[in-house]
Amino acid sequence: MIERYPRLMRLMHWSAAALIIPTLLIGLALAFKIVRPDSPASDWWTDIHVLLGLSAFVIMLVRVIIAIRSAKPPISGTRAEVLVARGAHLALYVLVIALPLSGYAGWIAYGEAPKPFGMPLPNLEPLAAFLQSKKAGEWLWPVHEYAGLGLAALLVIHVTAAFRRSWLARNSDRVDGLNRMRAGPTRPHADHHP
C-alpha cells in the first residue's frame, strides 16, 4: 500500500481542480445573473465557461482511466467514514462528468452546438434531432444548473473534509487529508489505525 496518491494522479487532481473551480464560479455567476444576461460580457464568460467545462470533462475522463489503473492509498476511519468518503468521491466524479454533458446536450437541444469564441463544436445531428423532438432543452438546463449547485456543495464538503483530516493527522505519522495529494514520495505505508 502507498500513503500518497501516485504523481500522475496528483497532477490530474490539481489540473481538474484548476479547471472545475473557475468553471463552476462562472456558471454560478451566469445562473444568478451576476453578469448581465444578453451582454457582450455574458457571451464572453459563457464562452470561457464552455471551454473550461469541456476541458475539465476531458481531464476527468482521463483521470477515471488513470484512477482505475493506479494504486491508491487506503482511506482511514470507521466503516461509515470510509463509505461516506467513497460515496462523496463517486458523486464528485459523476457530477463533473454529467455537468458538461448536460450543458452540451442543452445547447444542441435548442438546435445549435456552442461556438466558444467562434469555434464551431460538433452539433451531433442524430442526437440533436432526438433531443429537439423530446423538447429536452426544457429540462436539461435545470438539470445542468441544479447539478452545478450540487457540485458546489460537494466541493465545499470535500475541501472541508480534507482540511479536517489533515488537522486530525497533524500530530501523528499518518499521511492523511491534503497530504495525500501534495508533492512528495509515494512511500509504502504500514496500516495505521485511528
Backbone as numpy.savetxt, mean C-alpha at the origin, in Angstrom:
# Nx Ny Nz CAx CAy CAz Cx Cy Cz
16.33 -19.16 11.22 15.48 -17.96 11.22 16.36 -16.71 11.22
15.81 -15.62 10.73 16.53 -14.35 10.70 15.81 -13.34 11.58
16.53 -12.29 11.99 15.91 -11.30 12.88 15.50 -10.03 12.14
16.05 -9.80 10.94 15.64 -8.66 10.12 15.20 -9.19 8.76
14.35 -8.41 8.11 13.96 -8.78 6.76 15.18 -8.71 5.84
15.23 -9.56 4.80 16.34 -9.48 3.85 16.40 -8.10 3.20
17.60 -7.74 2.73 17.87 -6.41 2.18 16.87 -6.03 1.08
16.58 -6.95 0.17 15.65 -6.65 -0.92 14.24 -6.38 -0.41
13.80 -7.13 0.59 12.48 -6.90 1.19 12.42 -5.52 1.84
13.51 -5.13 2.51 13.54 -3.80 3.14 13.49 -2.70 2.09
14.23 -2.88 1.01 14.22 -1.90 -0.08 12.82 -1.77 -0.67
12.16 -2.89 -0.89 10.81 -2.87 -1.45 9.83 -2.20 -0.46
10.00 -2.48 0.82 9.12 -1.89 1.85 9.20 -0.37 1.83
10.43 0.15 1.88 10.59 1.61 1.95 10.27 2.27 0.61
10.51 1.58 -0.50 10.12 2.13 -1.81 8.61 2.22 -1.91
7.92 1.17 -1.48 6.45 1.19 -1.49 5.92 2.30 -0.60
6.49 2.44 0.59 6.04 3.50 1.51 6.23 4.88 0.89
7.37 5.08 0.20 7.67 6.38 -0.43 6.67 6.71 -1.54
6.05 5.71 -2.13 5.04 5.94 -3.17 3.63 5.99 -2.58
3.34 5.09 -1.66 1.97 4.96 -1.15 1.56 6.16 -0.31
2.42 6.65 0.56 2.03 7.74 1.46 1.66 9.00 0.68
2.50 9.50 -0.25 2.06 10.69 -0.99 0.84 10.43 -1.87
0.74 9.22 -2.44 -0.44 8.89 -3.26 -1.70 9.00 -2.41
-1.63 8.45 -1.21 -2.78 8.47 -0.31 -3.11 9.89 0.12
-2.11 10.67 0.49 -2.35 12.06 0.91 -2.97 12.89 -0.22
-2.46 12.72 -1.44 -3.03 13.44 -2.58 -4.47 12.99 -2.82
-4.69 11.68 -2.76 -6.05 11.16 -2.95 -7.03 11.72 -1.93
-6.59 11.80 -0.67 -7.46 12.36 0.38 -7.72 13.85 0.13
-6.68 14.57 -0.29 -6.85 16.00 -0.60 -7.84 16.20 -1.74
-7.78 15.33 -2.74 -8.72 15.44 -3.87 -10.13 15.03 -3.44
-10.24 13.94 -2.66 -11.56 13.45 -2.23 -12.27 14.46 -1.33
-11.50 15.11 -0.45 -12.11 16.06 0.48 -12.10 17.48 -0.07
-11.77 17.60 -1.36 -11.83 18.88 -2.08 -10.96 19.97 -1.44
-9.83 19.55 -0.89 -8.85 20.52 -0.40 -8.26 21.25 -1.60
-8.12 20.51 -2.69 -7.75 21.11 -3.98 -9.05 21.36 -4.72
-9.23 22.58 -5.22 -10.50 22.93 -5.88 -10.73 22.04 -7.10
-11.88 21.32 -7.13 -12.18 20.45 -8.28 -12.24 21.25 -9.58
-11.98 20.58 -10.69 -12.04 21.18 -12.03 -11.10 22.38 -12.18
-10.01 22.36 -11.46 -9.01 23.43 -11.61 -7.75 22.81 -12.21
-6.88 23.64 -12.80 -5.60 23.09 -13.30 -4.80 22.38 -12.20
-4.86 22.92 -10.99 -4.14 22.28 -9.88 -4.72 20.89 -9.60
-6.03 20.76 -9.66 -6.68 19.47 -9.44 -6.26 18.47 -10.51
-6.21 18.92 -11.76 -5.77 18.03 -12.85 -4.33 17.58 -12.63
-3.47 18.52 -12.23 -2.05 18.21 -12.02 -1.90 17.20 -10.89
-2.58 17.44 -9.77 -2.49 16.53 -8.63 -3.10 15.17 -8.95
-4.16 15.16 -9.77 -4.75 13.89 -10.18 -3.76 13.08 -11.01
-3.05 13.77 -11.93 -2.04 13.08 -12.74 -0.93 12.49 -11.86
-0.48 13.25 -10.88 0.55 12.75 -9.95 0.01 11.55 -9.17
-1.23 11.65 -8.70 -1.88 10.58 -7.95 -1.93 9.29 -8.78
-2.32 9.41 -10.04 -2.42 8.24 -10.92 -1.04 7.61 -11.13
-0.04 8.43 -11.46 1.30 7.89 -11.71 1.90 7.22 -10.47
1.76 7.88 -9.32 2.28 7.29 -8.08 1.53 6.01 -7.72
0.21 6.03 -7.90 -0.60 4.86 -7.58 -0.25 3.66 -8.44
-0.08 3.89 -9.74 0.29 2.79 -10.63 1.70 2.30 -10.34
2.60 3.21 -9.99 3.96 2.81 -9.61 3.94 1.97 -8.33
3.13 2.38 -7.36 3.01 1.61 -6.11 2.44 0.22 -6.40
1.49 0.15 -7.33 0.88 -1.12 -7.71 1.95 -2.07 -8.25
2.81 -1.57 -9.14 3.87 -2.41 -9.72 4.84 -2.86 -8.63
5.24 -1.93 -7.76 6.16 -2.27 -6.66 5.54 -3.34 -5.77
4.24 -3.21 -5.47 3.60 -4.17 -4.59 3.49 -5.54 -5.23
3.23 -5.60 -6.53 3.20 -6.90 -7.20 4.56 -7.58 -7.12
5.62 -6.81 -7.37 6.97 -7.36 -7.27 7.24 -7.76 -5.82
6.80 -6.94 -4.90 7.03 -7.22 -3.48 6.34 -8.52 -3.05
5.13 -8.76 -3.55 4.43 -10.00 -3.21 5.25 -11.21 -3.68
5.77 -11.13 -4.89 6.58 -12.24 -5.44 7.82 -12.44 -4.58
8.49 -11.33 -4.22 9.70 -11.43 -3.39 9.35 -11.96 -2.00
8.23 -11.50 -1.44 7.84 -11.93 -0.09 7.58 -13.44 -0.05
6.96 -13.95 -1.10 6.66 -15.38 -1.15 7.95 -16.21 -1.15
8.98 -15.66 -1.79 10.22 -16.41 -1.97 11.28 -16.10 -0.91
11.01 -15.17 0.01 12.04 -14.72 0.96 11.78 -15.25 2.36
12.87 -15.42 3.10 12.77 -15.74 4.52 12.29 -14.49 5.25
11.49 -14.70 6.27 10.98 -13.58 7.05 11.26 -13.83 8.53
11.55 -12.77 9.27 11.74 -12.97 10.72 10.40 -13.33 11.36
10.44 -14.14 12.39 9.18 -14.50 13.05 8.57 -13.30 13.77
7.26 -13.35 13.93 6.55 -12.31 14.68 6.47 -12.78 16.13
6.96 -11.96 17.04 6.91 -12.36 18.44 5.60 -11.86 19.05
5.19 -12.50 20.12 3.98 -12.10 20.81 3.06 -13.27 21.04
1.90 -12.96 21.60 0.92 -14.02 21.86 0.32 -14.48 20.53
-0.39 -15.58 20.57 -1.03 -16.10 19.35 -1.97 -15.05 18.77
-2.72 -14.37 19.63 -3.65 -13.33 19.14 -2.89 -12.19 18.47
-1.78 -11.76 19.07 -0.98 -10.67 18.49 -0.42 -11.06 17.12
0.04 -12.31 17.02 0.58 -12.78 15.74 -0.51 -12.82 14.69
-1.70 -13.31 15.05 -2.82 -13.37 14.11 -3.25 -11.97 13.66
-3.30 -11.04 14.61 -3.67 -9.66 14.26 -2.63 -9.05 13.34
-1.35 -9.26 13.64 -0.28 -8.71 12.81 -0.35 -9.28 11.39
-0.54 -10.58 11.28 -0.64 -11.20 9.95 -1.87 -10.70 9.20
-2.99 -10.59 9.90 -4.21 -10.09 9.27 -4.06 -8.66 8.79
-3.41 -7.82 9.61 -3.21 -6.42 9.23 -2.29 -6.32 8.01
-1.23 -7.12 7.98 -0.33 -7.10 6.83 -1.04 -7.57 5.56
-1.84 -8.61 5.68 -2.60 -9.09 4.53 -3.56 -8.02 4.03
-4.24 -7.35 4.96 -5.17 -6.28 4.58 -4.44 -5.13 3.89
-3.24 -4.79 4.38 -2.44 -3.75 3.73 -2.11 -4.13 2.29
-1.66 -5.37 2.10 -1.33 -5.84 0.75 -2.57 -5.77 -0.15
-3.69 -6.28 0.34 -4.92 -6.31 -0.47 -5.34 -4.89 -0.84
-5.35 -3.98 0.12 -5.79 -2.61 -0.17 -4.85 -1.89 -1.12
-3.54 -2.07 -0.93 -2.58 -1.36 -1.79 -2.66 -1.88 -3.23
-3.07 -3.12 -3.41 -3.24 -3.65 -4.77 -4.63 -3.30 -5.31
-5.65 -3.37 -4.45 -7.02 -3.10 -4.89 -7.26 -1.63 -5.22
-6.60 -0.73 -4.51 -6.83 0.70 -4.75 -6.49 1.13 -6.17
-5.29 0.85 -6.68 -5.03 1.25 -8.07 -5.93 0.54 -9.07
-6.27 -0.72 -8.80 -7.15 -1.45 -9.71 -8.54 -0.81 -9.75
-9.08 -0.46 -8.58 -10.41 0.15 -8.55 -10.39 1.55 -9.15
-9.31 2.29 -8.94 -9.20 3.62 -9.54 -9.13 3.55 -11.05
-8.29 2.66 -11.55 -8.15 2.49 -13.01 -9.46 2.02 -13.62
-10.08 1.03 -12.97 -11.37 0.53 -13.47 -12.44 1.61 -13.43
-12.37 2.47 -12.40 -13.32 3.58 -12.32 -13.19 4.53 -13.50
-11.95 4.80 -13.90 -11.74 5.65 -15.07 -12.34 5.02 -16.31
-11.96 3.77 -16.59 -12.40 3.17 -17.86 -13.90 2.86 -17.84
-14.49 2.75 -16.65 -15.94 2.54 -16.57 -16.70 3.76 -17.09
-16.04 4.91 -17.08 -16.66 6.13 -17.63 -16.19 6.41 -19.05
-15.53 5.41 -19.67 -15.26 5.50 -21.10 -13.89 5.96 -21.51
-13.00 6.23 -20.57 -11.68 6.70 -20.97 -10.65 6.35 -19.90
-9.53 5.82 -20.35 -8.44 5.53 -19.42 -7.79 6.84 -19.00
-7.16 6.86 -17.84 -6.47 8.09 -17.43 -5.34 8.43 -18.40
-5.05 9.72 -18.51 -3.94 10.19 -19.35 -3.07 11.12 -18.53
-2.30 10.57 -17.60 -1.48 11.45 -16.77 -0.46 12.22 -17.61
-0.52 13.54 -17.50 0.36 14.44 -18.24 0.34 14.13 -19.74
-0.83 13.74 -20.24 -1.02 13.50 -21.67 -0.58 12.13 -22.16
-0.07 11.28 -21.24 0.35 9.94 -21.65 -0.86 9.01 -21.63
-1.33 8.56 -22.81 -2.50 7.68 -22.81 -2.15 6.30 -22.26
-2.95 5.83 -21.33 -2.78 4.49 -20.78 -3.80 3.57 -21.45
-3.57 2.26 -21.44 -4.48 1.34 -22.13 -5.91 1.47 -21.63
-6.85 1.46 -22.58 -8.27 1.57 -22.23 -8.89 0.21 -21.93
-8.20 -0.88 -22.30 -8.68 -2.24 -22.03 -10.13 -2.40 -22.52
-10.31 -2.26 -23.82 -11.64 -2.16 -24.43 -12.66 -3.19 -23.95
-12.35 -4.52 -23.94 -13.39 -5.47 -23.50 -13.82 -5.22 -22.05
-12.84 -4.94 -21.18 -13.18 -4.66 -19.78 -13.95 -3.36 -19.67
-13.53 -2.34 -20.44 -14.22 -1.05 -20.41 -15.68 -1.22 -20.84
-15.92 -1.98 -21.91 -17.29 -2.19 -22.39 -18.13 -2.91 -21.34
-17.54 -3.91 -20.69 -18.26 -4.63 -19.64 -18.60 -3.71 -18.48
-17.61 -2.95 -18.01 -17.84 -2.05 -16.87 -18.87 -0.98 -17.20
-18.81 -0.46 -18.43 -19.78 0.56 -18.83 -21.18 -0.03 -18.90
-21.31 -1.27 -19.39 -22.64 -1.89 -19.48 -23.24 -2.13 -18.11
-22.41 -2.30 -17.11 -22.88 -2.54 -15.73 -22.94 -1.25 -14.91
-22.65 -0.11 -15.54 -22.61 1.18 -14.83 -21.74 1.09 -13.58
-20.58 0.45 -13.77 -19.69 0.17 -12.64 -19.06 1.42 -12.05
-18.96 2.49 -12.84 -18.37 3.71 -12.32 -19.11 4.24 -11.10
-20.41 3.98 -11.05 -21.23 4.48 -9.93 -20.81 3.88 -8.60
-20.28 2.65 -8.62 -19.86 2.05 -7.35 -18.34 1.92 -7.22
-17.61 1.96 -8.35 -16.16 1.83 -8.26 -15.50 3.02 -7.58
-15.98 4.24 -7.85 -15.36 5.40 -7.21 -15.59 5.41 -5.71
-16.83 5.12 -5.22 -16.97 5.02 -3.76 -16.11 3.92 -3.15
-15.99 2.77 -3.84 -15.11 1.70 -3.35 -13.68 2.21 -3.24
-13.23 2.92 -4.27 -11.87 3.47 -4.28 -11.66 4.44 -3.11
-12.64 5.31 -2.89 -12.50 6.30 -1.81 -12.55 5.64 -0.43
-13.48 4.70 -0.21 -13.55 4.04 1.09 -12.33 3.15 1.33
-11.82 2.52 0.28 -10.60 1.72 0.43 -9.43 2.63 0.80
-9.40 3.83 0.24 -8.36 4.80 0.60 -8.43 5.19 2.07
-9.65 5.40 2.56 -9.82 5.71 3.99 -9.39 4.53 4.85
-9.76 3.31 4.41 -9.35 2.11 5.14 -7.84 1.96 5.17
-7.19 2.24 4.03 -5.74 2.16 3.98 -5.09 3.20 4.90
-5.64 4.41 4.91 -5.10 5.44 5.80 -5.17 4.98 7.26
-6.31 4.41 7.65 -6.46 3.93 9.03 -5.49 2.80 9.33
-5.35 1.85 8.39 -4.44 0.73 8.59 -2.98 1.18 8.67
-2.61 2.18 7.87 -1.23 2.67 7.93 -0.93 3.32 9.27
-1.89 4.06 9.81 -1.71 4.66 11.14 -1.51 3.56 12.17
-2.33 2.52 12.10 -2.21 1.39 13.03 -0.86 0.68 12.84
-0.47 0.47 11.59 0.79 -0.22 11.27 1.99 0.55 11.84
2.03 1.85 11.60 3.16 2.66 12.08 3.16 2.71 13.60
1.99 2.89 14.20 1.88 2.92 15.66 2.36 1.59 16.26
1.94 0.47 15.67 2.35 -0.84 16.18 3.85 -1.03 16.04
4.43 -0.57 14.92 5.88 -0.71 14.73 6.64 0.08 15.79
6.19 1.32 16.07 6.85 2.12 17.12 6.66 1.48 18.49
5.46 0.97 18.76 5.19 0.33 20.06 6.10 -0.88 20.24
6.21 -1.72 19.23 7.05 -2.92 19.33 8.52 -2.54 19.47
8.93 -1.48 18.79 10.32 -0.99 18.95 10.56 -0.54 20.37
9.60 0.18 20.93 9.70 0.70 22.30 9.78 -0.45 23.30
8.93 -1.47 23.12 8.91 -2.60 24.05 10.20 -3.42 23.97
10.85 -3.43 22.80 12.07 -4.24 22.62 13.34 -3.45 22.93
13.21 -2.18 23.33 14.39 -1.31 23.44 15.40 -1.80 24.46
14.96 -2.46 25.53 15.89 -2.89 26.58 16.21 -4.39 26.50
15.92 -4.99 25.37 16.22 -6.41 25.22 17.12 -6.60 24.01
17.59 -7.81 23.83 18.41 -8.08 22.65 17.55 -8.51 21.47
16.23 -8.42 21.62 15.30 -8.81 20.57 15.20 -7.70 19.52
15.27 -8.06 18.25 15.09 -7.10 17.16 13.62 -7.12 16.79
12.95 -6.00 16.99 11.50 -5.97 16.74 11.10 -4.60 16.25
9.86 -4.48 15.81 9.34 -3.20 15.34 10.10 -2.67 14.14
10.42 -1.39 14.18 11.12 -0.74 13.08 12.49 -1.36 12.81
13.11 -1.90 13.84 14.44 -2.48 13.67 14.45 -3.67 12.71
13.31 -4.32 12.54 13.24 -5.43 11.59 13.34 -4.94 10.15
13.04 -3.64 9.93 13.06 -3.07 8.58 14.18 -2.06 8.37
15.04 -1.86 9.37 16.12 -0.90 9.17 17.35 -1.60 8.61
18.31 -0.81 8.16 19.54 -1.37 7.60 20.30 -2.13 8.68
20.97 -3.15 8.26 21.76 -3.95 9.18 21.81 -5.37 8.69
22.67 -6.17 9.27 22.80 -7.56 8.80 21.56 -8.37 9.16
21.27 -9.37 8.37 20.16 -10.28 8.65 20.72 -11.51 9.34
21.20 -11.29 10.58 21.81 -12.38 11.33 20.76 -13.42 11.68
21.18 -14.69 11.74 20.29 -15.70 12.26 19.96 -15.36 13.70
18.79 -15.75 14.13 18.38 -15.33 15.46 17.80 -16.52 16.21
18.13 -16.57 17.47 17.56 -17.61 18.33 16.17 -17.16 18.76
15.31 -18.12 19.04 13.95 -17.76 19.47 14.01 -17.00 20.78
13.31 -15.87 20.79 13.15 -15.09 22.03 11.70 -15.16 22.41
11.44 -15.36 23.64 10.06 -15.43 24.11 9.76 -14.20 24.94
8.62 -13.57 24.71 8.30 -12.35 25.47 8.11 -12.63 26.95
